Short mmCIF file of C-alpha atoms and ligand atoms in Angstrom, two decimals:
data_model
loop_
_atom_site.label_atom_id
_atom_site.label_comp_id
_atom_site.label_asym_id
_atom_site.label_seq_id
_atom_site.Cartn_x
_atom_site.Cartn_y
_atom_site.Cartn_z
CA MET V 1 -93.79 60.56 17.38
CA ALA V 2 -92.90 59.48 20.90
CA PHE V 3 -91.61 55.94 21.19
CA ASP V 4 -91.53 53.77 24.30
CA TYR V 5 -87.81 53.22 23.76
CA ASP V 6 -84.91 54.51 21.69
CA LEU V 7 -83.85 50.92 21.08
CA PHE V 8 -85.57 47.56 21.35
CA VAL V 9 -83.22 44.58 21.04
CA ILE V 10 -84.61 41.15 20.18
CA GLY V 11 -82.23 38.49 21.47
CA GLY V 12 -80.08 38.33 24.60
CA GLY V 13 -76.96 36.67 23.21
CA SER V 14 -73.47 38.11 23.00
CA GLY V 15 -74.26 40.68 20.31
CA GLY V 16 -77.66 41.81 21.56
CA VAL V 17 -76.61 42.15 25.19
CA ARG V 18 -73.50 44.15 24.27
CA ALA V 19 -75.40 46.54 22.02
CA ALA V 20 -78.19 47.05 24.58
CA ARG V 21 -75.83 47.55 27.47
CA VAL V 22 -73.50 50.00 25.73
CA ALA V 23 -76.33 51.99 24.14
CA ALA V 24 -78.00 52.35 27.55
CA SER V 25 -75.01 52.95 29.80
CA GLU V 26 -72.75 54.95 27.51
CA THR V 27 -75.12 56.95 25.33
CA GLY V 28 -78.06 57.40 27.69
CA ALA V 29 -80.48 55.71 25.29
CA LYS V 30 -83.67 54.20 26.70
CA VAL V 31 -83.29 50.52 25.89
CA ALA V 32 -85.33 47.33 26.23
CA LEU V 33 -84.36 43.75 25.37
CA ALA V 34 -86.47 40.64 24.94
CA GLU V 35 -85.08 37.11 25.22
CA GLU V 36 -87.27 34.02 24.93
CA ASP V 37 -84.72 31.55 26.24
CA ARG V 38 -81.71 32.00 28.50
CA TYR V 39 -79.62 35.17 28.65
CA GLY V 40 -76.16 34.73 27.20
CA GLY V 41 -77.39 33.02 24.03
CA THR V 42 -75.63 30.31 22.08
CA CYS V 43 -72.10 31.23 23.12
CA VAL V 44 -72.66 31.18 26.85
CA ILE V 45 -75.46 28.66 27.25
CA ARG V 46 -75.03 26.07 24.48
CA GLY V 47 -71.90 26.90 22.55
CA CYS V 48 -68.41 28.28 23.07
CA VAL V 49 -68.36 28.34 26.86
CA PRO V 50 -69.72 24.87 27.78
CA LYS V 51 -67.86 23.44 24.76
CA LYS V 52 -64.52 24.87 25.95
CA LEU V 53 -65.14 23.54 29.46
CA MET V 54 -65.77 20.12 27.90
CA VAL V 55 -62.51 20.46 25.98
CA PHE V 56 -60.70 21.08 29.26
CA ALA V 57 -62.46 18.09 30.87
CA SER V 58 -61.57 15.77 28.02
CA GLU V 59 -57.93 16.81 27.82
CA PHE V 60 -57.23 15.31 31.25
CA SER V 61 -57.68 11.85 29.78
CA ARG V 62 -54.06 11.56 28.73
CA LEU V 63 -52.73 13.20 31.87
CA THR V 64 -51.82 10.02 33.73
CA SER V 65 -50.07 8.36 30.80
CA ASP V 66 -48.19 11.56 29.86
CA ALA V 67 -47.24 12.14 33.49
CA ALA V 68 -45.94 8.57 33.73
CA GLY V 69 -43.49 9.42 30.95
CA TYR V 70 -42.22 12.24 33.13
CA GLY V 71 -41.71 9.98 36.13
CA TRP V 72 -44.99 10.45 37.97
CA ASP V 73 -46.89 7.51 39.31
CA ILE V 74 -50.55 8.60 39.25
CA PRO V 75 -53.21 5.91 39.38
CA GLU V 76 -55.55 5.86 36.37
CA GLY V 77 -58.90 7.41 37.26
CA THR V 78 -62.33 7.50 35.64
CA PHE V 79 -64.36 10.41 34.34
CA ASP V 80 -67.54 11.25 36.24
CA TRP V 81 -69.84 12.87 33.67
CA ILE V 82 -72.57 13.71 36.17
CA ALA V 83 -70.14 15.44 38.52
CA PHE V 84 -68.79 17.45 35.60
CA ARG V 85 -72.24 18.21 34.18
CA THR V 86 -73.50 19.44 37.56
CA ARG V 87 -70.59 21.84 37.89
CA LEU V 88 -70.93 22.88 34.25
CA HIS V 89 -74.56 23.89 34.65
CA ALA V 90 -73.85 25.71 37.90
CA GLU V 91 -71.28 27.73 35.98
CA LEU V 92 -73.72 28.45 33.16
CA ASP V 93 -76.32 29.58 35.72
CA ARG V 94 -73.73 31.90 37.23
CA LEU V 95 -72.87 33.34 33.83
CA GLU V 96 -76.50 33.85 32.93
CA GLY V 97 -76.86 35.77 36.19
CA VAL V 98 -73.90 37.94 35.19
CA TYR V 99 -75.55 38.75 31.85
CA ARG V 100 -78.84 39.63 33.52
CA ARG V 101 -77.06 41.85 36.05
CA LEU V 102 -75.05 43.62 33.36
CA LEU V 103 -78.28 44.58 31.61
CA LYS V 104 -80.00 45.62 34.83
CA ASN V 105 -77.06 47.73 35.98
CA ALA V 106 -76.93 49.42 32.59
CA GLY V 107 -80.61 50.38 32.97
CA VAL V 108 -81.90 48.07 30.21
CA GLU V 109 -85.48 46.91 30.74
CA THR V 110 -85.71 43.19 30.01
CA PHE V 111 -88.61 40.98 28.98
CA ASP V 112 -88.30 37.21 29.36
CA SER V 113 -90.38 36.69 26.28
CA ARG V 114 -90.30 36.07 22.58
CA ALA V 115 -90.72 39.26 20.57
CA THR V 116 -91.84 39.55 16.95
CA LEU V 117 -92.15 42.57 14.71
CA VAL V 118 -95.44 44.33 14.05
CA ASP V 119 -94.14 47.24 11.98
CA ALA V 120 -90.92 49.18 11.44
CA HIS V 121 -91.08 50.59 14.98
CA THR V 122 -93.21 48.11 16.94
CA VAL V 123 -92.62 44.71 18.49
CA ARG V 124 -95.14 42.35 20.05
CA LEU V 125 -94.31 40.29 23.13
CA ALA V 126 -95.65 36.77 23.67
CA ASN V 127 -98.37 38.06 26.02
CA GLY V 128 -99.69 40.34 23.27
CA ASP V 129 -98.28 43.60 24.66
CA THR V 130 -96.74 45.87 22.04
CA LYS V 131 -93.75 48.19 22.51
CA THR V 132 -92.53 50.89 20.20
CA ALA V 133 -88.95 51.94 19.57
CA ARG V 134 -87.10 54.39 17.33
CA HIS V 135 -84.71 51.56 16.39
CA ILE V 136 -85.10 47.79 16.51
CA LEU V 137 -82.09 45.51 16.60
CA VAL V 138 -82.57 41.89 15.58
CA ALA V 139 -79.95 39.73 17.29
CA THR V 140 -81.74 36.40 17.42
CA GLY V 141 -78.80 34.16 16.49
CA GLY V 142 -79.15 30.75 14.86
CA HIS V 143 -80.02 27.14 15.54
CA PRO V 144 -78.60 23.76 14.51
CA THR V 145 -80.08 22.23 11.39
CA VAL V 146 -80.67 18.55 10.77
CA PRO V 147 -80.61 16.98 7.30
CA ASP V 148 -83.74 15.53 5.83
CA VAL V 149 -82.95 11.81 6.17
CA GLU V 150 -85.20 9.02 7.35
CA GLY V 151 -85.03 8.74 11.13
CA ALA V 152 -83.31 12.11 11.61
CA GLU V 153 -85.49 12.77 14.65
CA LEU V 154 -83.56 10.07 16.53
CA ALA V 155 -80.40 12.16 16.46
CA ILE V 156 -79.28 14.88 18.85
CA THR V 157 -77.66 18.24 18.06
CA SER V 158 -75.07 20.33 19.87
CA ASN V 159 -77.93 21.85 21.91
CA ASP V 160 -78.50 18.48 23.59
CA ILE V 161 -74.95 17.40 24.21
CA PHE V 162 -74.54 19.37 27.44
CA HIS V 163 -77.63 17.75 28.96
CA LEU V 164 -76.97 14.03 28.41
CA ASP V 165 -77.97 11.84 31.35
CA ALA V 166 -74.97 9.66 30.68
CA LEU V 167 -72.12 9.61 28.23
CA PRO V 168 -72.96 7.17 25.41
CA ASP V 169 -70.75 4.14 24.83
CA SER V 170 -70.54 5.04 21.17
CA ILE V 171 -71.58 7.94 18.99
CA LEU V 172 -71.77 8.71 15.31
CA ILE V 173 -71.02 12.37 14.61
CA VAL V 174 -72.18 13.62 11.23
CA GLY V 175 -70.46 16.65 9.69
CA GLY V 176 -66.96 17.93 9.15
CA GLY V 177 -67.17 21.51 10.42
CA PHE V 178 -66.19 23.23 13.67
CA ILE V 179 -68.78 21.54 15.85
CA ALA V 180 -68.43 18.00 14.49
CA CYS V 181 -64.64 18.01 14.79
CA GLU V 182 -64.57 19.63 18.21
CA PHE V 183 -67.05 17.14 19.67
CA ALA V 184 -65.34 14.18 18.00
CA CYS V 185 -62.20 15.13 19.96
CA ILE V 186 -64.01 16.00 23.19
CA LEU V 187 -66.02 12.77 23.33
CA THR V 188 -63.04 10.63 22.36
CA GLY V 189 -61.13 12.21 25.24
CA MET V 190 -64.01 11.38 27.57
CA GLY V 191 -63.83 7.72 26.59
CA VAL V 192 -66.69 7.52 24.09
CA LYS V 193 -66.09 5.45 20.96
CA VAL V 194 -66.49 8.06 18.21
CA THR V 195 -67.20 7.49 14.53
CA GLN V 196 -67.36 10.61 12.35
CA PHE V 197 -68.93 10.75 8.89
CA TYR V 198 -68.02 13.58 6.54
CA ARG V 199 -69.68 13.80 3.13
CA GLY V 200 -66.69 15.44 1.39
CA SER V 201 -63.13 14.29 0.93
CA GLN V 202 -61.56 16.13 3.87
CA ILE V 203 -62.94 17.71 7.07
CA LEU V 204 -62.84 21.43 7.86
CA ARG V 205 -63.60 22.67 4.36
CA GLY V 206 -62.43 26.25 3.90
CA PHE V 207 -59.39 25.91 6.16
CA ASP V 208 -55.86 25.49 4.85
CA ASP V 209 -55.41 22.06 3.27
CA GLU V 210 -52.19 21.20 5.09
CA ALA V 211 -53.80 22.20 8.39
CA ARG V 212 -56.91 20.13 7.63
CA ASP V 213 -54.81 17.10 6.79
CA LEU V 214 -52.83 17.32 10.00
CA VAL V 215 -55.91 17.83 12.20
CA ALA V 216 -57.57 14.82 10.54
CA GLU V 217 -54.45 12.70 10.99
CA GLU V 218 -54.11 13.66 14.65
CA MET V 219 -57.80 13.04 15.33
CA MET V 220 -57.56 9.55 13.85
CA ARG V 221 -54.36 8.85 15.76
CA LYS V 222 -56.16 9.74 18.98
CA GLY V 223 -58.95 7.31 18.23
CA VAL V 224 -61.62 9.05 16.15
CA ASP V 225 -62.86 6.67 13.47
CA LEU V 226 -63.04 9.38 10.81
CA ARG V 227 -64.64 8.34 7.56
CA VAL V 228 -64.89 10.66 4.55
CA ASN V 229 -67.03 10.63 1.38
CA ILE V 230 -69.83 9.05 3.35
CA ASN V 231 -73.13 10.14 4.82
CA VAL V 232 -76.12 8.78 6.71
CA ALA V 233 -78.75 7.22 4.43
CA LYS V 234 -81.25 6.21 7.11
CA MET V 235 -81.61 5.70 10.83
CA GLU V 236 -83.84 3.35 12.77
CA SER V 237 -84.43 2.97 16.45
CA ASP V 238 -82.93 -0.23 17.89
CA GLY V 239 -83.95 -0.41 21.55
CA ASP V 240 -81.92 2.28 23.31
CA ALA V 241 -79.57 2.48 20.33
CA ILE V 242 -79.75 3.73 16.75
CA HIS V 243 -79.21 1.55 13.72
CA VAL V 244 -77.60 3.54 10.91
CA THR V 245 -77.43 2.65 7.24
CA ASP V 246 -74.77 4.69 5.43
CA THR V 247 -74.58 5.84 1.81
CA GLU V 248 -72.08 3.05 1.06
CA GLY V 249 -74.64 0.46 2.10
CA GLY V 250 -72.87 -0.31 5.40
CA THR V 251 -74.78 -0.61 8.67
CA ALA V 252 -73.78 -0.09 12.29
CA THR V 253 -75.42 0.57 15.64
CA TYR V 254 -74.51 3.54 17.83
CA SER V 255 -75.73 4.62 21.27
CA LYS V 256 -76.23 8.14 19.92
CA VAL V 257 -76.05 10.05 16.64
CA LEU V 258 -75.07 13.75 16.69
CA PHE V 259 -75.83 15.93 13.70
CA ALA V 260 -73.37 18.82 13.45
CA THR V 261 -74.40 19.73 9.96
CA GLY V 262 -74.58 23.50 10.15
CA ARG V 263 -76.75 26.21 11.62
CA ASP V 264 -79.50 28.42 10.23
CA PRO V 265 -80.45 31.96 11.26
CA ASN V 266 -83.42 32.42 13.63
CA THR V 267 -85.76 34.54 11.53
CA LYS V 268 -88.77 32.26 11.22
CA GLY V 269 -91.95 33.86 12.49
CA LEU V 270 -90.36 37.23 13.24
CA ASN V 271 -92.47 38.83 10.49
CA LEU V 272 -89.46 40.48 8.89
CA GLU V 273 -90.16 39.96 5.19
CA PRO V 274 -93.70 41.41 5.20
CA LEU V 275 -92.19 44.61 6.62
CA GLY V 276 -89.72 44.86 3.76
CA VAL V 277 -86.64 43.40 5.48
CA ARG V 278 -84.83 41.28 2.89
CA LEU V 279 -83.73 37.76 3.78
CA LYS V 280 -81.13 35.56 2.10
CA LYS V 281 -82.00 32.08 0.86
CA ASN V 282 -81.14 30.47 4.21
CA GLY V 283 -83.28 33.01 6.08
CA ALA V 284 -80.39 35.29 7.13
CA VAL V 285 -81.17 38.99 7.38
CA GLU V 286 -79.56 41.02 4.61
CA VAL V 287 -77.73 44.04 6.01
CA ASP V 288 -75.32 46.67 4.73
CA ALA V 289 -71.86 47.43 6.13
CA TYR V 290 -73.54 49.24 9.06
CA SER V 291 -75.79 46.29 9.89
CA GLN V 292 -78.82 48.21 8.62
CA THR V 293 -81.59 46.25 6.86
CA ALA V 294 -83.73 47.40 3.95
CA VAL V 295 -86.05 48.97 6.56
CA PRO V 296 -84.07 51.94 7.92
CA SER V 297 -85.20 51.62 11.56
CA ILE V 298 -84.37 47.89 11.71
CA TYR V 299 -80.82 46.65 12.14
CA ALA V 300 -79.47 43.12 12.58
CA ILE V 301 -76.23 41.75 14.01
CA GLY V 302 -74.60 38.42 14.78
CA ASP V 303 -75.42 34.93 13.50
CA VAL V 304 -78.87 36.00 12.28
CA THR V 305 -77.05 37.89 9.51
CA ASP V 306 -74.82 34.90 8.68
CA ARG V 307 -71.66 36.91 8.03
CA TRP V 308 -68.89 35.55 10.29
CA ASN V 309 -70.75 33.43 12.85
CA LEU V 310 -68.42 34.06 15.75
CA THR V 311 -69.13 35.65 19.14
CA PRO V 312 -66.44 38.36 19.01
CA VAL V 313 -67.71 39.39 15.58
CA ALA V 314 -71.30 39.71 16.85
CA ILE V 315 -70.01 41.84 19.71
CA ARG V 316 -68.12 44.10 17.30
CA GLU V 317 -71.16 44.38 15.07
CA GLY V 318 -73.13 45.44 18.17
CA MET V 319 -70.55 48.07 19.10
CA ALA V 320 -70.39 49.40 15.54
CA PHE V 321 -74.19 49.61 15.53
CA VAL V 322 -74.15 51.71 18.71
CA ASP V 323 -71.46 54.01 17.27
CA THR V 324 -73.42 54.41 14.06
CA VAL V 325 -76.88 54.92 15.49
CA PHE V 326 -76.38 56.38 18.96
CA ARG V 327 -73.07 58.21 18.71
CA GLY V 328 -73.56 59.72 15.27
CA LYS V 329 -70.33 58.03 14.13
CA PRO V 330 -71.12 55.84 11.12
CA THR V 331 -68.92 52.79 11.66
CA PRO V 332 -68.81 49.96 9.14
CA VAL V 333 -67.98 46.60 10.65
CA ASP V 334 -64.43 45.50 9.88
CA HIS V 335 -64.59 41.87 8.76
CA GLU V 336 -61.03 41.78 7.43
CA LEU V 337 -58.51 39.31 8.82
CA ILE V 338 -60.58 37.75 11.58
CA PRO V 339 -58.54 35.24 13.56
CA SER V 340 -60.38 32.11 14.69
CA ALA V 341 -59.71 28.72 16.19
CA VAL V 342 -61.21 25.28 16.00
CA PHE V 343 -60.89 23.62 19.40
CA THR V 344 -59.97 20.21 18.15
CA GLN V 345 -57.11 18.33 19.81
CA PRO V 346 -54.72 19.70 18.63
CA GLU V 347 -56.33 23.06 17.99
CA LEU V 348 -56.32 24.80 14.63
CA GLY V 349 -55.73 28.55 14.71
CA THR V 350 -56.05 30.57 11.56
CA VAL V 351 -55.98 34.14 10.27
CA GLY V 352 -56.01 35.41 6.71
CA ILE V 353 -56.00 33.45 3.49
CA THR V 354 -55.22 29.79 2.93
CA GLU V 355 -52.57 28.70 0.45
CA ALA V 356 -55.32 27.66 -1.99
CA GLU V 357 -57.05 31.05 -1.74
CA ALA V 358 -54.01 33.04 -2.87
CA THR V 359 -54.78 35.10 -5.95
CA GLU V 360 -51.28 36.54 -6.28
CA PRO V 361 -47.86 34.84 -6.32
CA VAL V 362 -47.03 33.68 -2.80
CA GLU V 363 -44.24 31.97 -0.93
CA ILE V 364 -45.16 29.27 1.55
CA TYR V 365 -43.21 28.84 4.76
CA ALA V 366 -44.24 25.76 6.69
CA THR V 367 -42.86 23.33 9.18
CA THR V 368 -44.28 20.31 10.94
CA PHE V 369 -42.54 18.76 13.88
CA ARG V 370 -42.99 16.75 17.06
CA PRO V 371 -43.21 19.24 19.94
CA MET V 372 -40.78 18.81 22.83
CA GLN V 373 -43.34 18.10 25.55
CA THR V 374 -44.80 15.00 23.94
CA ALA V 375 -41.75 13.96 21.88
CA PHE V 376 -39.92 13.51 25.21
CA ILE V 377 -42.30 10.73 26.20
CA GLY V 378 -42.21 9.11 22.81
CA ALA V 379 -45.60 10.32 21.61
CA ASP V 380 -46.07 10.96 17.91
CA ASP V 381 -48.09 14.20 18.22
CA ARG V 382 -47.19 16.63 15.44
CA VAL V 383 -47.79 20.35 15.04
CA LEU V 384 -47.80 22.69 12.04
CA MET V 385 -46.72 26.32 11.67
CA LYS V 386 -47.44 27.86 8.29
CA LEU V 387 -47.24 31.30 6.68
CA VAL V 388 -48.60 32.40 3.31
CA VAL V 389 -46.50 35.37 2.18
CA SER V 390 -47.05 37.74 -0.74
CA LYS V 391 -44.08 37.60 -3.11
CA GLU V 392 -44.58 41.17 -4.14
CA THR V 393 -45.36 43.03 -0.90
CA ARG V 394 -43.81 40.45 1.47
CA ARG V 395 -46.90 40.81 3.67
CA VAL V 396 -47.96 37.76 5.65
CA LEU V 397 -51.36 37.11 4.11
CA GLY V 398 -52.20 34.01 6.12
CA CYS V 399 -51.03 32.22 9.23
CA HIS V 400 -52.15 28.67 10.11
CA ILE V 401 -51.19 26.85 13.26
CA VAL V 402 -52.09 23.33 14.32
CA ALA V 403 -50.87 22.77 17.86
CA PRO V 404 -52.02 22.54 21.45
CA ASN V 405 -53.16 26.07 22.37
CA ALA V 406 -53.11 27.25 18.75
CA GLY V 407 -56.13 29.39 19.69
CA GLU V 408 -53.95 31.34 22.11
CA MET V 409 -51.13 31.61 19.57
CA ILE V 410 -53.26 32.82 16.68
CA GLN V 411 -54.74 35.61 18.79
CA LEU V 412 -51.27 37.13 19.05
CA ALA V 413 -50.11 36.31 15.52
CA GLY V 414 -53.40 37.88 14.40
CA ILE V 415 -52.25 41.30 15.65
CA ALA V 416 -49.14 41.19 13.47
CA VAL V 417 -51.06 40.00 10.43
CA LYS V 418 -53.76 42.63 10.96
CA MET V 419 -51.05 45.31 11.23
CA GLY V 420 -49.73 44.23 7.86
CA ALA V 421 -46.50 42.65 9.10
CA THR V 422 -44.13 41.36 6.44
CA LYS V 423 -42.21 38.13 6.53
CA GLU V 424 -39.15 40.22 7.37
CA ASP V 425 -40.99 41.69 10.39
CA PHE V 426 -41.59 38.13 11.58
CA ASP V 427 -37.91 37.30 10.88
CA ARG V 428 -36.55 40.21 12.92
CA THR V 429 -38.65 39.22 15.92
CA VAL V 430 -36.49 37.25 18.35
CA ALA V 431 -37.69 33.73 19.09
CA VAL V 432 -38.95 32.80 22.54
CA HIS V 433 -37.08 29.63 23.28
CA PRO V 434 -37.96 26.84 23.82
CA THR V 435 -41.54 27.12 22.60
CA MET V 436 -43.52 25.68 19.72
CA SER V 437 -44.53 29.07 18.38
CA GLU V 438 -40.93 30.24 18.01
CA GLU V 439 -40.95 28.37 14.70
CA ILE V 440 -43.24 31.05 13.34
CA VAL V 441 -40.29 33.51 13.41
CA THR V 442 -37.51 31.09 12.51
CA MET V 443 -38.66 29.67 9.17
CA ARG V 444 -35.92 30.88 6.81
CA THR V 445 -36.58 29.04 3.58
CA ALA V 446 -39.79 28.91 1.60
CA VAL V 447 -41.02 25.36 0.98
CA ARG V 448 -42.95 26.43 -2.12
CA GLY V 449 -43.16 29.41 -4.43
CA ALA V 450 -39.68 30.82 -3.81
P1 NDP D 1 -70.24 24.27 9.67
O1 NDP D 1 -70.95 25.02 8.62
O2 NDP D 1 -68.91 24.70 10.13
O3 NDP D 1 -70.12 22.74 9.23
C1 NDP D 1 -71.24 22.02 8.82
C2 NDP D 1 -70.75 20.66 8.38
O4 NDP D 1 -71.83 19.82 8.10
C3 NDP D 1 -69.90 20.74 7.12
O5 NDP D 1 -68.88 19.81 7.22
C4 NDP D 1 -70.92 20.35 6.04
O6 NDP D 1 -70.31 19.74 4.91
C5 NDP D 1 -71.74 19.33 6.77
N1 NDP D 1 -73.09 19.20 6.24
C6 NDP D 1 -73.96 20.15 5.91
N2 NDP D 1 -75.12 19.62 5.46
C7 NDP D 1 -74.96 18.28 5.51
C8 NDP D 1 -75.78 17.18 5.18
N3 NDP D 1 -77.01 17.36 4.70
N4 NDP D 1 -75.29 15.95 5.36
C9 NDP D 1 -74.06 15.77 5.83
N5 NDP D 1 -73.22 16.75 6.16
C10 NDP D 1 -73.67 18.01 6.02
O7 NDP D 1 -71.29 24.20 10.86
P2 NDP D 1 -71.17 23.81 12.37
O8 NDP D 1 -72.53 23.32 12.69
O9 NDP D 1 -70.01 22.96 12.66
O10 NDP D 1 -70.90 25.23 13.03
C11 NDP D 1 -71.72 26.34 12.73
C12 NDP D 1 -70.95 27.63 12.86
O11 NDP D 1 -70.77 27.92 14.23
C13 NDP D 1 -69.55 27.58 12.28
O12 NDP D 1 -69.51 27.84 10.92
C14 NDP D 1 -68.86 28.67 13.06
O13 NDP D 1 -69.09 29.91 12.46
C15 NDP D 1 -69.55 28.60 14.41
N6 NDP D 1 -68.71 27.88 15.40
C16 NDP D 1 -67.49 28.38 15.74
C17 NDP D 1 -66.69 27.71 16.63
C18 NDP D 1 -65.36 28.28 16.98
O14 NDP D 1 -65.11 29.43 16.70
N7 NDP D 1 -64.46 27.48 17.55
C19 NDP D 1 -67.13 26.47 17.27
C20 NDP D 1 -68.41 26.03 16.83
C21 NDP D 1 -69.16 26.72 15.93
P3 NDP D 1 -69.67 20.59 3.73
O15 NDP D 1 -68.31 21.03 4.19
O16 NDP D 1 -69.60 19.60 2.62
O17 NDP D 1 -70.59 21.72 3.45
#
């Protein structure tokens, strides 16, 4: 049977664009891609990229006071949200243009349209046109979810935060994950009075406990009113503000409420299940190690599969898909030892297992200290360097860093951990002095487990 295309990709985010582009330009496949929103997807348009630019913007807030400690006399300024937002959106427009051009130059035909599945080889565009393809790749990503509480519709999500007409005077951020913690820090830096509610006993569940504790401590020290074991019970509109009743019976009024309470895969209405594609309870597409669904011609990558919901992972899944399907080189996706970072202030960088996750005897090497740059001016900022080491093999099983630029540090430490470096390999690496990260190679004595 002749198909219109070798590959039809649904979704123009990081994973979908990479798979489409590489399949078309490097394997000669005839490829089409449909995107109903903006090209670049969550990462570029409403996630990693604008978030990181907001992190940069917010970090300037302590510049004048820190500089004063170093002898500079810089007058205190104010933050102009509209000026920043205008530049931010110009940058996002530029990046979207780059994504569109990449696809065009690779010879991918694009449709600015929603696409849904008709059968194992056919998709339908919003205008009713149908297209056939030998393979279909679902890369539709995810969306923020909002809990089912009274008045939830009054709240915003991370999708809205980049479009605010003005920064609120105060905000309640609900959640204790990546997004909640990152925006608590960003908005505090921008001068917003931030309260954060987390329903459990400590934020950043799943990360190393010592790292979580230090991030929480530093966030509170910098002004986030972080409250744990608490949630929103109900919300009511109060003029331009929102009146919140919490689960402890307390009430308070905030200019805005932001729900950062998780994300769900975008599979609704795609018609996947009737075709035989299996979905998990949260709607995520079930795939095997090659990103293949229960229907052999349909594959899925990225957040829609809810494996590791990170851009670089979606990109790798896209590349592995192209190798498997278009290069005849079956390539399972390697999800082992993925380094990642939470862009709080300070950042948390992590790779491998946490101390609590160890299933074999381990030694813990850890140090917290006041880094030179801020200690010099009398600031109390603290950082953490921590290694989880197998007693038996001596391999570094986990590395956890809480520090400014921990994201940059963990990228490099991640190479060593991925290569299977032992504690002794770390020890024989000469320190770069004076840096914060030198401590990662100078910790001589285990603090636990020795
Ligand atoms: P997360 O799953 O990381 O966190 C969701 C948070 O909301 C958790 O603290 C969770 O609590 C809480 N929560 C869930 N349901 C409710 C509820 N009904 N009421 C109150 N609290 C609730 O999701 P995010 O939205 O922060 O991020 C989504 C994903 O996006 C991340 O997992 C990550 O993969 C990716 N991401 C990565 C970033 C990076 O790499 N720097 C940045 C941003 C996002 P509990 O812990 O109790 O379940």
